[in-house]
Coordinates of C-alpha atoms and ligand atoms in Angstrom, one line a residue:
X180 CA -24.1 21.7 -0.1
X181 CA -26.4 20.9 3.2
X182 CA -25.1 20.2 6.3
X183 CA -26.1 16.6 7.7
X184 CA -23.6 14.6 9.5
X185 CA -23.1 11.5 6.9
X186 CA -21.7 9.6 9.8
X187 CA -25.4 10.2 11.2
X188 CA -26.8 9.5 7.9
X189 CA -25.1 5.8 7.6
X190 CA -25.7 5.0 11.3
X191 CA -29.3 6.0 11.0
X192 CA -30.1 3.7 8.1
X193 CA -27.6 1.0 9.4
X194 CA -29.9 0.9 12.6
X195 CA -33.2 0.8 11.2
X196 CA -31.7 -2.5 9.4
X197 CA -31.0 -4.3 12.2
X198 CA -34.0 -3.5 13.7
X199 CA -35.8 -5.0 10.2
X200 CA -34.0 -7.9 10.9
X201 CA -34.1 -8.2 14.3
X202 CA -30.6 -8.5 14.9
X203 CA -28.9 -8.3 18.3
X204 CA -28.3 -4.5 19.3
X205 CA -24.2 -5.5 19.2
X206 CA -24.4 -5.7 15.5
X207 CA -25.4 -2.1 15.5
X208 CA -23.3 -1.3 18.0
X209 CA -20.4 -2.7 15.9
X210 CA -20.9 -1.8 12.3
X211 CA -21.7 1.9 13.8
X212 CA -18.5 2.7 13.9
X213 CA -14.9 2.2 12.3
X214 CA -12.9 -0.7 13.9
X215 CA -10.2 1.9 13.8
X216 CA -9.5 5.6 13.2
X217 CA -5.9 7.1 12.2
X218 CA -5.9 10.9 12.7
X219 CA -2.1 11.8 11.2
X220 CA -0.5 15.9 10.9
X221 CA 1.7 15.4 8.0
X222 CA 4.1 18.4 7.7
X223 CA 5.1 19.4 4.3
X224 CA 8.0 21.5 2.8
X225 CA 6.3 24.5 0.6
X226 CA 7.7 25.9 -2.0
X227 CA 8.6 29.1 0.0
X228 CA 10.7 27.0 2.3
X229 CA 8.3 27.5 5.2
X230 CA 6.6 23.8 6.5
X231 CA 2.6 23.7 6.7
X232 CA 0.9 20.7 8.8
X233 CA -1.9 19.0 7.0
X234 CA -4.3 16.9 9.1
X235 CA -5.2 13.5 7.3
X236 CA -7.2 10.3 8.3
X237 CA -7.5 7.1 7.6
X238 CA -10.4 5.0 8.5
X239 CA -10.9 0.8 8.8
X240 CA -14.6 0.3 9.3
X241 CA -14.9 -3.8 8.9
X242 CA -12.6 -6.1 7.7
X243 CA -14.8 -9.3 8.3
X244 CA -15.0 -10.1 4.6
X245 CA -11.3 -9.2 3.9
X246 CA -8.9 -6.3 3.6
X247 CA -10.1 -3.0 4.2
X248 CA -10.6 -1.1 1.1
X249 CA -11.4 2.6 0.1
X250 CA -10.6 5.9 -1.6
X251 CA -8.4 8.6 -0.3
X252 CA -10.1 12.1 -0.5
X253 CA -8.0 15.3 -0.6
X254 CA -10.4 18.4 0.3
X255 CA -11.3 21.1 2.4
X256 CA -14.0 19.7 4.1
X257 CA -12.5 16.4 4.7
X258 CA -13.1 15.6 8.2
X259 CA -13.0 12.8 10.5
X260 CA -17.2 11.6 10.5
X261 CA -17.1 12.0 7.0
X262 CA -14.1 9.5 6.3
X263 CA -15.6 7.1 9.5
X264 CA -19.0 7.3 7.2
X265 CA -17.2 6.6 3.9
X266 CA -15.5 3.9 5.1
X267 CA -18.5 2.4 6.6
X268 CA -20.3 3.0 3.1
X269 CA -17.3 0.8 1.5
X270 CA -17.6 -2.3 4.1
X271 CA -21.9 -2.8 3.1
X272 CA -20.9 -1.7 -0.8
X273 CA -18.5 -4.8 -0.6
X274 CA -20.7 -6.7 1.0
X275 CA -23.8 -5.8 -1.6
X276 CA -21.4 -7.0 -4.7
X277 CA -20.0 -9.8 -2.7
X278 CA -16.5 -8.3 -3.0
X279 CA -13.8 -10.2 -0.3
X280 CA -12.9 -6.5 0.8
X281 CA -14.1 -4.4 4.2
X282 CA -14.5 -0.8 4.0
X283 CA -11.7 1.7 4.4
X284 CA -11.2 5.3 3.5
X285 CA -9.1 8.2 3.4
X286 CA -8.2 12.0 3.3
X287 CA -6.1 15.2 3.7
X288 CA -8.1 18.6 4.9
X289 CA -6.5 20.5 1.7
X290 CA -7.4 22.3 -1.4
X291 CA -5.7 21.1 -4.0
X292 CA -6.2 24.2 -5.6
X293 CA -3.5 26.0 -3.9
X294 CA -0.8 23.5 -4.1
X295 CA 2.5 23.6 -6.5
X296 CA 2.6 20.3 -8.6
X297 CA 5.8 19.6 -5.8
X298 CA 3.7 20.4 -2.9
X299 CA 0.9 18.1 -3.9
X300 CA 3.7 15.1 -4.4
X301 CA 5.3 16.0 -0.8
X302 CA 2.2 15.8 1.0
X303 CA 1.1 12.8 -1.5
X304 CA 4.3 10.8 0.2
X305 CA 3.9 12.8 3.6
X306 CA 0.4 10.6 4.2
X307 CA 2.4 7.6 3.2
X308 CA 4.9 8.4 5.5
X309 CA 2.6 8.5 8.7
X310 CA 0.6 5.4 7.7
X311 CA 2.5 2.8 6.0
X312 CA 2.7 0.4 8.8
X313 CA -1.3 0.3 8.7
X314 CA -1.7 -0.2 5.2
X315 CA -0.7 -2.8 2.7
X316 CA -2.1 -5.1 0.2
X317 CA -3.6 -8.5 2.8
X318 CA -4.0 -5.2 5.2
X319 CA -5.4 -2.2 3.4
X320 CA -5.5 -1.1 0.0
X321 CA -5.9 2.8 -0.6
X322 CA -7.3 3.9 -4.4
X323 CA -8.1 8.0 -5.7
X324 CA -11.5 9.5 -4.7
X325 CA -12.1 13.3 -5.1
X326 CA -9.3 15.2 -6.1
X327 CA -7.1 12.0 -6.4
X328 CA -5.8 10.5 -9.6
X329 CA -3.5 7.9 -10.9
X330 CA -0.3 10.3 -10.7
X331 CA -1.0 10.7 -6.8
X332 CA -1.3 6.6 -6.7
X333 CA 1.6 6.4 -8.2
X334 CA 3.7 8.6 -5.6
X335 CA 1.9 7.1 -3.0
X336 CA 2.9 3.5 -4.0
X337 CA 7.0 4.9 -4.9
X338 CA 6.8 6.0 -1.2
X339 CA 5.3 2.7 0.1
X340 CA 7.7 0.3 -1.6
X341 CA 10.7 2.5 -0.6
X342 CA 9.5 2.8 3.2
X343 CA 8.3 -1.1 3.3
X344 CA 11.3 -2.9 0.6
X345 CA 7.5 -4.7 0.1
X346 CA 7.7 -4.1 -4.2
X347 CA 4.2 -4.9 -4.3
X348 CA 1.8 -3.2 -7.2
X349 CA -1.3 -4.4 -5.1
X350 CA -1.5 -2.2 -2.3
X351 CA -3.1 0.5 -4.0
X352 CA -5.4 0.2 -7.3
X353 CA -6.6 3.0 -9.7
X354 CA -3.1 3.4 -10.8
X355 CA -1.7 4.7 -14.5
X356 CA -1.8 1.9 -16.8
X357 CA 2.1 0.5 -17.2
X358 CA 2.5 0.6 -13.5
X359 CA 0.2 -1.7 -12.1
X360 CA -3.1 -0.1 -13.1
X361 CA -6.1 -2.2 -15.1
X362 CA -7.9 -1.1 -18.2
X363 CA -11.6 -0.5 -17.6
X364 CA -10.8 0.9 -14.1
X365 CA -10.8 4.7 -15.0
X366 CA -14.5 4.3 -16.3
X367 CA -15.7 1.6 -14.1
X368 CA -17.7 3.6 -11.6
X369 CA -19.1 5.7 -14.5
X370 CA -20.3 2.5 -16.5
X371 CA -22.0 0.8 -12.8
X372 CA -23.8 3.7 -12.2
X373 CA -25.1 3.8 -16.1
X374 CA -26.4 0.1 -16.2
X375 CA -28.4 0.5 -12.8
X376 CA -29.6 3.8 -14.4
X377 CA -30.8 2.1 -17.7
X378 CA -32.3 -1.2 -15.5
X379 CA -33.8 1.3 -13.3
X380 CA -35.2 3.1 -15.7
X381 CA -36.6 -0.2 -17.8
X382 CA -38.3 -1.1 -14.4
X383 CA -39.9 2.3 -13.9
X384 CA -41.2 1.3 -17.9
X385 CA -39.1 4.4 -19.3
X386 CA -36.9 3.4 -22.3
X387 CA -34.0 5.0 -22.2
X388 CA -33.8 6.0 -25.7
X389 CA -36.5 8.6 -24.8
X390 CA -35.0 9.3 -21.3
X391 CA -33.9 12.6 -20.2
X392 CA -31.5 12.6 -17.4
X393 CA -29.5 15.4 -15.2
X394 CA -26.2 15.0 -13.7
X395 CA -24.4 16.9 -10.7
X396 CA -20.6 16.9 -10.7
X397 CA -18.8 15.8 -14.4
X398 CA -15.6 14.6 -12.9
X399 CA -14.4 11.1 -13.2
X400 CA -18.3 9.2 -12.2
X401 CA -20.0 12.1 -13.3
X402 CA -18.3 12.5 -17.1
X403 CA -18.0 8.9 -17.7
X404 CA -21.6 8.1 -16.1
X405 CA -22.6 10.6 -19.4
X406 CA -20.4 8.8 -21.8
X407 CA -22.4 5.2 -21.1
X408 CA -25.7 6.7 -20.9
X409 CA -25.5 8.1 -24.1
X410 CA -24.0 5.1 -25.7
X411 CA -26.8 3.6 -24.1
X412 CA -29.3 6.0 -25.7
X413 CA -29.8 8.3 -22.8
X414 CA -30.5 12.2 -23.4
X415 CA -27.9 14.3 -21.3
X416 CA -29.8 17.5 -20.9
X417 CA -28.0 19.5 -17.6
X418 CA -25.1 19.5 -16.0
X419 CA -24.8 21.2 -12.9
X420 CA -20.7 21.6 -12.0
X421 CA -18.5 23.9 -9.7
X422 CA -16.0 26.7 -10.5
X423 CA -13.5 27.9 -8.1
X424 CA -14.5 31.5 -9.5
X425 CA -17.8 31.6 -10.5
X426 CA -19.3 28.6 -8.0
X427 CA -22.0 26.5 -8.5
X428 CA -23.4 26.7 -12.4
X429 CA -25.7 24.8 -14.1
X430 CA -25.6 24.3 -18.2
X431 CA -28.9 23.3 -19.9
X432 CA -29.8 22.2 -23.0
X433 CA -33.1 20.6 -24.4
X434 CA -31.9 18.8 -27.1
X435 CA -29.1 17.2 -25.4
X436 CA -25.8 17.1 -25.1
X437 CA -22.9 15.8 -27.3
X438 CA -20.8 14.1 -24.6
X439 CA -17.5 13.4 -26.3
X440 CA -17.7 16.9 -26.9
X441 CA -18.6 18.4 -23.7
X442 CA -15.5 15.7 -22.1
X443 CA -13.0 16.7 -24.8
X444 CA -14.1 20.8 -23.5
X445 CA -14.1 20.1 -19.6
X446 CA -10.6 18.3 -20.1
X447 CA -8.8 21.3 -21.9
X448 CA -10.4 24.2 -19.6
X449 CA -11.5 22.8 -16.7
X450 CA -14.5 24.4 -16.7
X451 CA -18.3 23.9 -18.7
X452 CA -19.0 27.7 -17.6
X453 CA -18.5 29.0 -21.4
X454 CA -19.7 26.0 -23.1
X455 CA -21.5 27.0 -26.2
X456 CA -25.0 27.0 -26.9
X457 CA -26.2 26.3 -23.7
X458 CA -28.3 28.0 -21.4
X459 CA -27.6 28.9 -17.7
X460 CA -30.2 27.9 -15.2
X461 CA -30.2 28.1 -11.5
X462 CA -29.3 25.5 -9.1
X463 CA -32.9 25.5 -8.2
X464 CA -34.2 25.1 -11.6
X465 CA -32.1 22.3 -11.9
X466 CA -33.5 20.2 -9.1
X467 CA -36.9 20.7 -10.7
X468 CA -36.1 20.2 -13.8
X469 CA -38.5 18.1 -16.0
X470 CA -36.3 15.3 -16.4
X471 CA -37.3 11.5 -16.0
X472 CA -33.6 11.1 -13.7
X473 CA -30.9 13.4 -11.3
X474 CA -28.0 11.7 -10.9
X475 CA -25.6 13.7 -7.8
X476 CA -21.9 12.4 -8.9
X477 CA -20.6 15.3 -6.8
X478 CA -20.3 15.4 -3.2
X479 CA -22.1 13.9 -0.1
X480 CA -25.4 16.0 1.5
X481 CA -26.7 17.6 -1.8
X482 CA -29.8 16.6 -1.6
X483 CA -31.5 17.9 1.6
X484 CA -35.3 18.4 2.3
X485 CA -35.4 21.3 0.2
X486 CA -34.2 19.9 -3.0
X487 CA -36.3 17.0 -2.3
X488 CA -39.3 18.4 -2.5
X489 CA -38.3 20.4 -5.5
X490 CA -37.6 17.2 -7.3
X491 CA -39.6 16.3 -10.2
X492 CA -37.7 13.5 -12.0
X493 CA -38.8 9.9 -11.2
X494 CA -35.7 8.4 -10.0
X495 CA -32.4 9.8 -8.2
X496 CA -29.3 7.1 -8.6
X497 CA -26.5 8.0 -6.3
X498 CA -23.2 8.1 -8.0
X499 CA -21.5 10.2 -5.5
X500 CA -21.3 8.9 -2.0
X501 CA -24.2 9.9 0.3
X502 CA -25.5 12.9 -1.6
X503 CA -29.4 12.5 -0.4
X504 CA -29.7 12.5 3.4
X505 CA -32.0 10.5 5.8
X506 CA -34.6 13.6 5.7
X507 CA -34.4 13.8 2.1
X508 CA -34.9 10.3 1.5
X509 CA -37.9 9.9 3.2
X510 CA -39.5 12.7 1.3
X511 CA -38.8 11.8 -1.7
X512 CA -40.1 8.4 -0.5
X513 CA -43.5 9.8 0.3
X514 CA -43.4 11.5 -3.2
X515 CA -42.6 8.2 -4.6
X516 CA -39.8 9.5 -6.4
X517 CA -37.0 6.3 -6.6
X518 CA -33.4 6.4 -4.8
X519 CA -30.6 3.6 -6.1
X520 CA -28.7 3.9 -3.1
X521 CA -24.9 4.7 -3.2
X522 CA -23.5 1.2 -2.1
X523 CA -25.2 -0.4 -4.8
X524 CA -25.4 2.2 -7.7
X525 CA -21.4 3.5 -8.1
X526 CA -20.0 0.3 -6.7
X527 CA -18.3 -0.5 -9.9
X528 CA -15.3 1.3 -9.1
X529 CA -14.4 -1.1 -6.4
X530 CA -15.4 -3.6 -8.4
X531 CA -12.8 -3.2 -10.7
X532 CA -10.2 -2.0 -8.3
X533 CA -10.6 -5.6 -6.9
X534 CA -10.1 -6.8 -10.4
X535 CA -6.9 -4.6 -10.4
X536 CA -5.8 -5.9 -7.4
X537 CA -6.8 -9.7 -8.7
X538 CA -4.2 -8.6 -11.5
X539 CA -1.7 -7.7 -9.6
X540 CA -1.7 -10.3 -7.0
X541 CA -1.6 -12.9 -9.8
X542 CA 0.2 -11.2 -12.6
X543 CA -2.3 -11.5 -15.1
X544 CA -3.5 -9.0 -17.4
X545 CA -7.6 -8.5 -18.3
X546 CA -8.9 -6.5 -21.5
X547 CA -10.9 -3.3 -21.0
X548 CA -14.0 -5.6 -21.8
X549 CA -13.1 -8.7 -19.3
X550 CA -13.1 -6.1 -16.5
X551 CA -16.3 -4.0 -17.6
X552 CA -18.1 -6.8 -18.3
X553 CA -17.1 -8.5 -15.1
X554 CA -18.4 -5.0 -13.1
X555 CA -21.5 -5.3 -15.6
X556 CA -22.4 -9.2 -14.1
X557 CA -21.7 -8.1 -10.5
X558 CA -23.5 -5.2 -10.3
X559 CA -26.4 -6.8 -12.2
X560 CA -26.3 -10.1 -9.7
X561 CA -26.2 -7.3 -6.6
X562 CA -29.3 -5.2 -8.3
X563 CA -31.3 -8.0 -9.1
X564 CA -30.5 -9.8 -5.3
X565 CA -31.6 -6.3 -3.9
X566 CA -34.5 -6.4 -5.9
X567 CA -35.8 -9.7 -4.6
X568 CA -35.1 -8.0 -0.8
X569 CA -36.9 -4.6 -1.5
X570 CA -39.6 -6.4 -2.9
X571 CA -39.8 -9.4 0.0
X572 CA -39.5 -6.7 3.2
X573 CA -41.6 -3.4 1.0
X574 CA -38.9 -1.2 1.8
X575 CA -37.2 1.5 -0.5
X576 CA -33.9 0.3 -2.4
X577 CA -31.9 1.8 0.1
X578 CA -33.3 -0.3 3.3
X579 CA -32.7 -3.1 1.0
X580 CA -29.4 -2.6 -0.2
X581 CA -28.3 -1.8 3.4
X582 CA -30.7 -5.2 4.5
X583 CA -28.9 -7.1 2.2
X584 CA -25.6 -5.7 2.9
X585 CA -25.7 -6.1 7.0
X586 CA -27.3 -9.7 6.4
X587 CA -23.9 -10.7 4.5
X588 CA -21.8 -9.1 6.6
X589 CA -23.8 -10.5 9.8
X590 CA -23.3 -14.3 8.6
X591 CA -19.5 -14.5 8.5
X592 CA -19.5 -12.2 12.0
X593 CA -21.2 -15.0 13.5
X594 CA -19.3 -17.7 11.2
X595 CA -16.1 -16.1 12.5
X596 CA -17.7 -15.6 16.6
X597 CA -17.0 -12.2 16.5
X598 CA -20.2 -11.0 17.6
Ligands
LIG730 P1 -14.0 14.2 -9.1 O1 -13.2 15.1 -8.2 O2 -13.4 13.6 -10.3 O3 -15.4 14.9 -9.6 C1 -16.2 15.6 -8.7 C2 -16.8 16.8 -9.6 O4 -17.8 17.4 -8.9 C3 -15.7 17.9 -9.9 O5 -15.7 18.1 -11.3 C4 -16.2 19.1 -9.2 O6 -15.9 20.3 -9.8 C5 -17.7 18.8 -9.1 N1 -18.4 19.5 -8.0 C6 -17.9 19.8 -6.7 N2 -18.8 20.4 -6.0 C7 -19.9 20.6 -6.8 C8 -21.2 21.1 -6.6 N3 -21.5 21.7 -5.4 N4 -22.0 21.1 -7.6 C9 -21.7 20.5 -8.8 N5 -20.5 20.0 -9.0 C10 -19.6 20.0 -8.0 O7 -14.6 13.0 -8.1 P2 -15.2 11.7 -8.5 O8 -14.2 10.6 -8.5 O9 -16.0 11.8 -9.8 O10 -16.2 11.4 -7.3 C11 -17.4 12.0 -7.1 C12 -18.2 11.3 -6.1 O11 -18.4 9.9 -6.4 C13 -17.6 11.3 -4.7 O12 -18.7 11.3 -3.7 C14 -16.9 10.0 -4.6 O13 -16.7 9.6 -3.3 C15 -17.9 9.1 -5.3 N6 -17.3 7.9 -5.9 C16 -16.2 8.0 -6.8 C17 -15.7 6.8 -7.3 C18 -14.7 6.8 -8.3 O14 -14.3 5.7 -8.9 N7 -14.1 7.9 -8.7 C19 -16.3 5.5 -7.0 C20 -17.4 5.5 -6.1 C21 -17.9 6.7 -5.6

């Protein structure tokens, strides 16, 4: 991956839209950084008896709107711009779909990798442990991101109600199904990103049935991003992934890809490395591959100026967070080559997350359908209202999802006097 701050990234593009809209310098000065930033060492017991201090953050960018609200991350690279520039991306994503949520996010510098099942609870309930007075479910409300799932929730919510006596299901979301979790929520994200692909696509005059799209990363947004497409009629033709032992790969086939399939494979072995009847191409050859869409559903900077100008598919739609940077951007601006920006394109997962949380604050129960159709209608409402922006100030989606975004956000600062 490239290295470009993503803190930078967000403040550089956060800037430029107050400027647009000719905003007093303290609203830049404001939403440039996290109202708060928890740096905690959590010491864990290893299996060999010895302890080992993991560093972990937690960051609360805005909470103007409501709660703060974000992922918690658990990876090497994990470090503290990164979470201050996720949780900023999670305050203007709420804002864009109109969510009453302010950004938040989290993480632990570790590879999961080299954890016992054991060790991964203990530190799971060790980041609890050191934050549960700053998070809770009017406060802050934690969900998974990379390397996080619903059985890491799960501990993570055991440890909160035992710390707090506070029994409450609703201070995290994206948990199992049975304790507290909502149906739709595993494939939300995955779904969002699909219908802004397809609309994008429509509006670019590309039906999808003849579409052929690439996709980086085929975890959670990446697989289920594949799943919807094809349903949709979209042609899954490359997926690029990462191996611990063989790296970066990249699996091609012209004809397509049978998704179930490819899930169903990924699930049992971890890996697409020895899928059959594929071929191998180079991470190179995958950026310029002849493909009408590249959607990143990895990690953050993967698109720099090189890949950029590599590029040869029409339109990029973020489903990770931050994977083109500013540079990047503007090239592929100049080569009119389309971006759906991050905070609009995978905000379904917080989408449903606040329809898990709806659920749990009320004790009501949704169908798989009530929720994805409810993130369907959002993210629709947010694309079409970003639309009207890009189209009314000539800027790229981005400008105008962030223009959109800051505006929101800018009218209940003032409403409130807090700027
Ligand atoms: P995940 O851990 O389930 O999947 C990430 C996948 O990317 C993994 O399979 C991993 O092997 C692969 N990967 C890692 N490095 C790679 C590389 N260099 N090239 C190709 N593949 C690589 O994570 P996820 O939940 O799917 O999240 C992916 C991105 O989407 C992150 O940026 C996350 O913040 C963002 N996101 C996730 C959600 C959600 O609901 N899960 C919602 C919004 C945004």
């Amino acid at each position: 991956m490239n290295s470009f701050n993503p803190l930078e990234n967000v403040q550089k593009i956060l800037k430029k839209s107050c400027e647009i809209l000719n905003l007093d310098e303290s609203v830049y000065d404001l939403l440039k950084e996290p109202e708060r930033t928890i740096e905690i060492n959590i010491p864990v017991k290893m299996d060999n008896g010895k302890f080992r201090i993991f560093k972990g953050f937690r960051s609360q960018h805005c909470d103007v709107m409501g709660p703060y609200k974000g992922g918690i991350r658990f990876h090497p690279t994990v470090n503290g711009d990164e979470v201050k520039a996720l949780s900023a991306w999670m305050s203007l994503k709420c804002s864009a779909t109109h969510l009453p949520f302010g950004g938040g996010k989290g993480g632990i510098i570790v590879d999961v990798n080299e954890l016992s099942d054991n060790e991964l609870e203990r530190l799971s309930r060790g980041y609890v442990k050191e934050l549960y007075k700053y998070i809770g479910d009017r406060y802050d409300i934690p969900a998974p991101d990379v390397n996080t799932n619903e059985k890491i929730m799960a501990w993570m919510l055991d440890e909160y109600i035992k710390l707090t006596g506070n029994n409450t299901l609703a201070t995290f979301t994206g948990k199992a199904l049975g304790f507290g979790g909502s149906y739709g929520r595993k494939e939300a994200t995955g779904v969002g990103v699909a219908v802004i692909t397809r609309e994008s696509l429509k509006k670019l005059g590309i039906n999808i049935r003849e579409s052929k799209i690439a996709i980086q990363g085929f975890g959670n947004v990446g697989s289920n991003t594949a799943k919807h497409l094809e349903r949709m009629g979209g042609n899954i033709v490359s997926i690029s992934e990462y191996d611990k032992e063989k790296g970066v790969y990249t699996i091609y086939n012209e004809d397509g890809f049978d998704i179930a399939d490819l899930i169903e494979h990924f699930e049992k072995n971890n890996t697409l490395f020895d899928y059959k009847d594929v071929k191998h191409i180079s991470i190179d050859q995958f950026y310029s591959l002849d493909v009408d869409v590249i959607i990143p559903c990895a990690l953050e900077n993967s698109i720099g100026e090189e890949e950029a100008n590599k590029i040869r598919a029409k339109l990029i739609v973020e489903g990770a967070n931050g994977p083109v940077n500013y540079y990047a951007d503007s090239i592929l601006k100049d080569r009119n080559i389309i971006v759906i920006p991050d905070i609009l394109a995978n905000s379904g997962g917080v989408i449903a997350s606040y329809f898990e949380w709806v659920q749990n604050i009320s004790a009501i129960d949704m169908t798989e359908d009530d929720v994805l159709n409810k993130v369907e209608y959002k993210m629709l409402f947010a694309y079409n209202e970003i639309l009207k922006i890009q189209q009314e100030y000539d800027v790229t989606m981005r400008l105008a999802s962030y223009i959109y975004s800051v505006l929101r956000l800018y009218k209940i600062l003032k409403l409130r006097s807090r700027i």
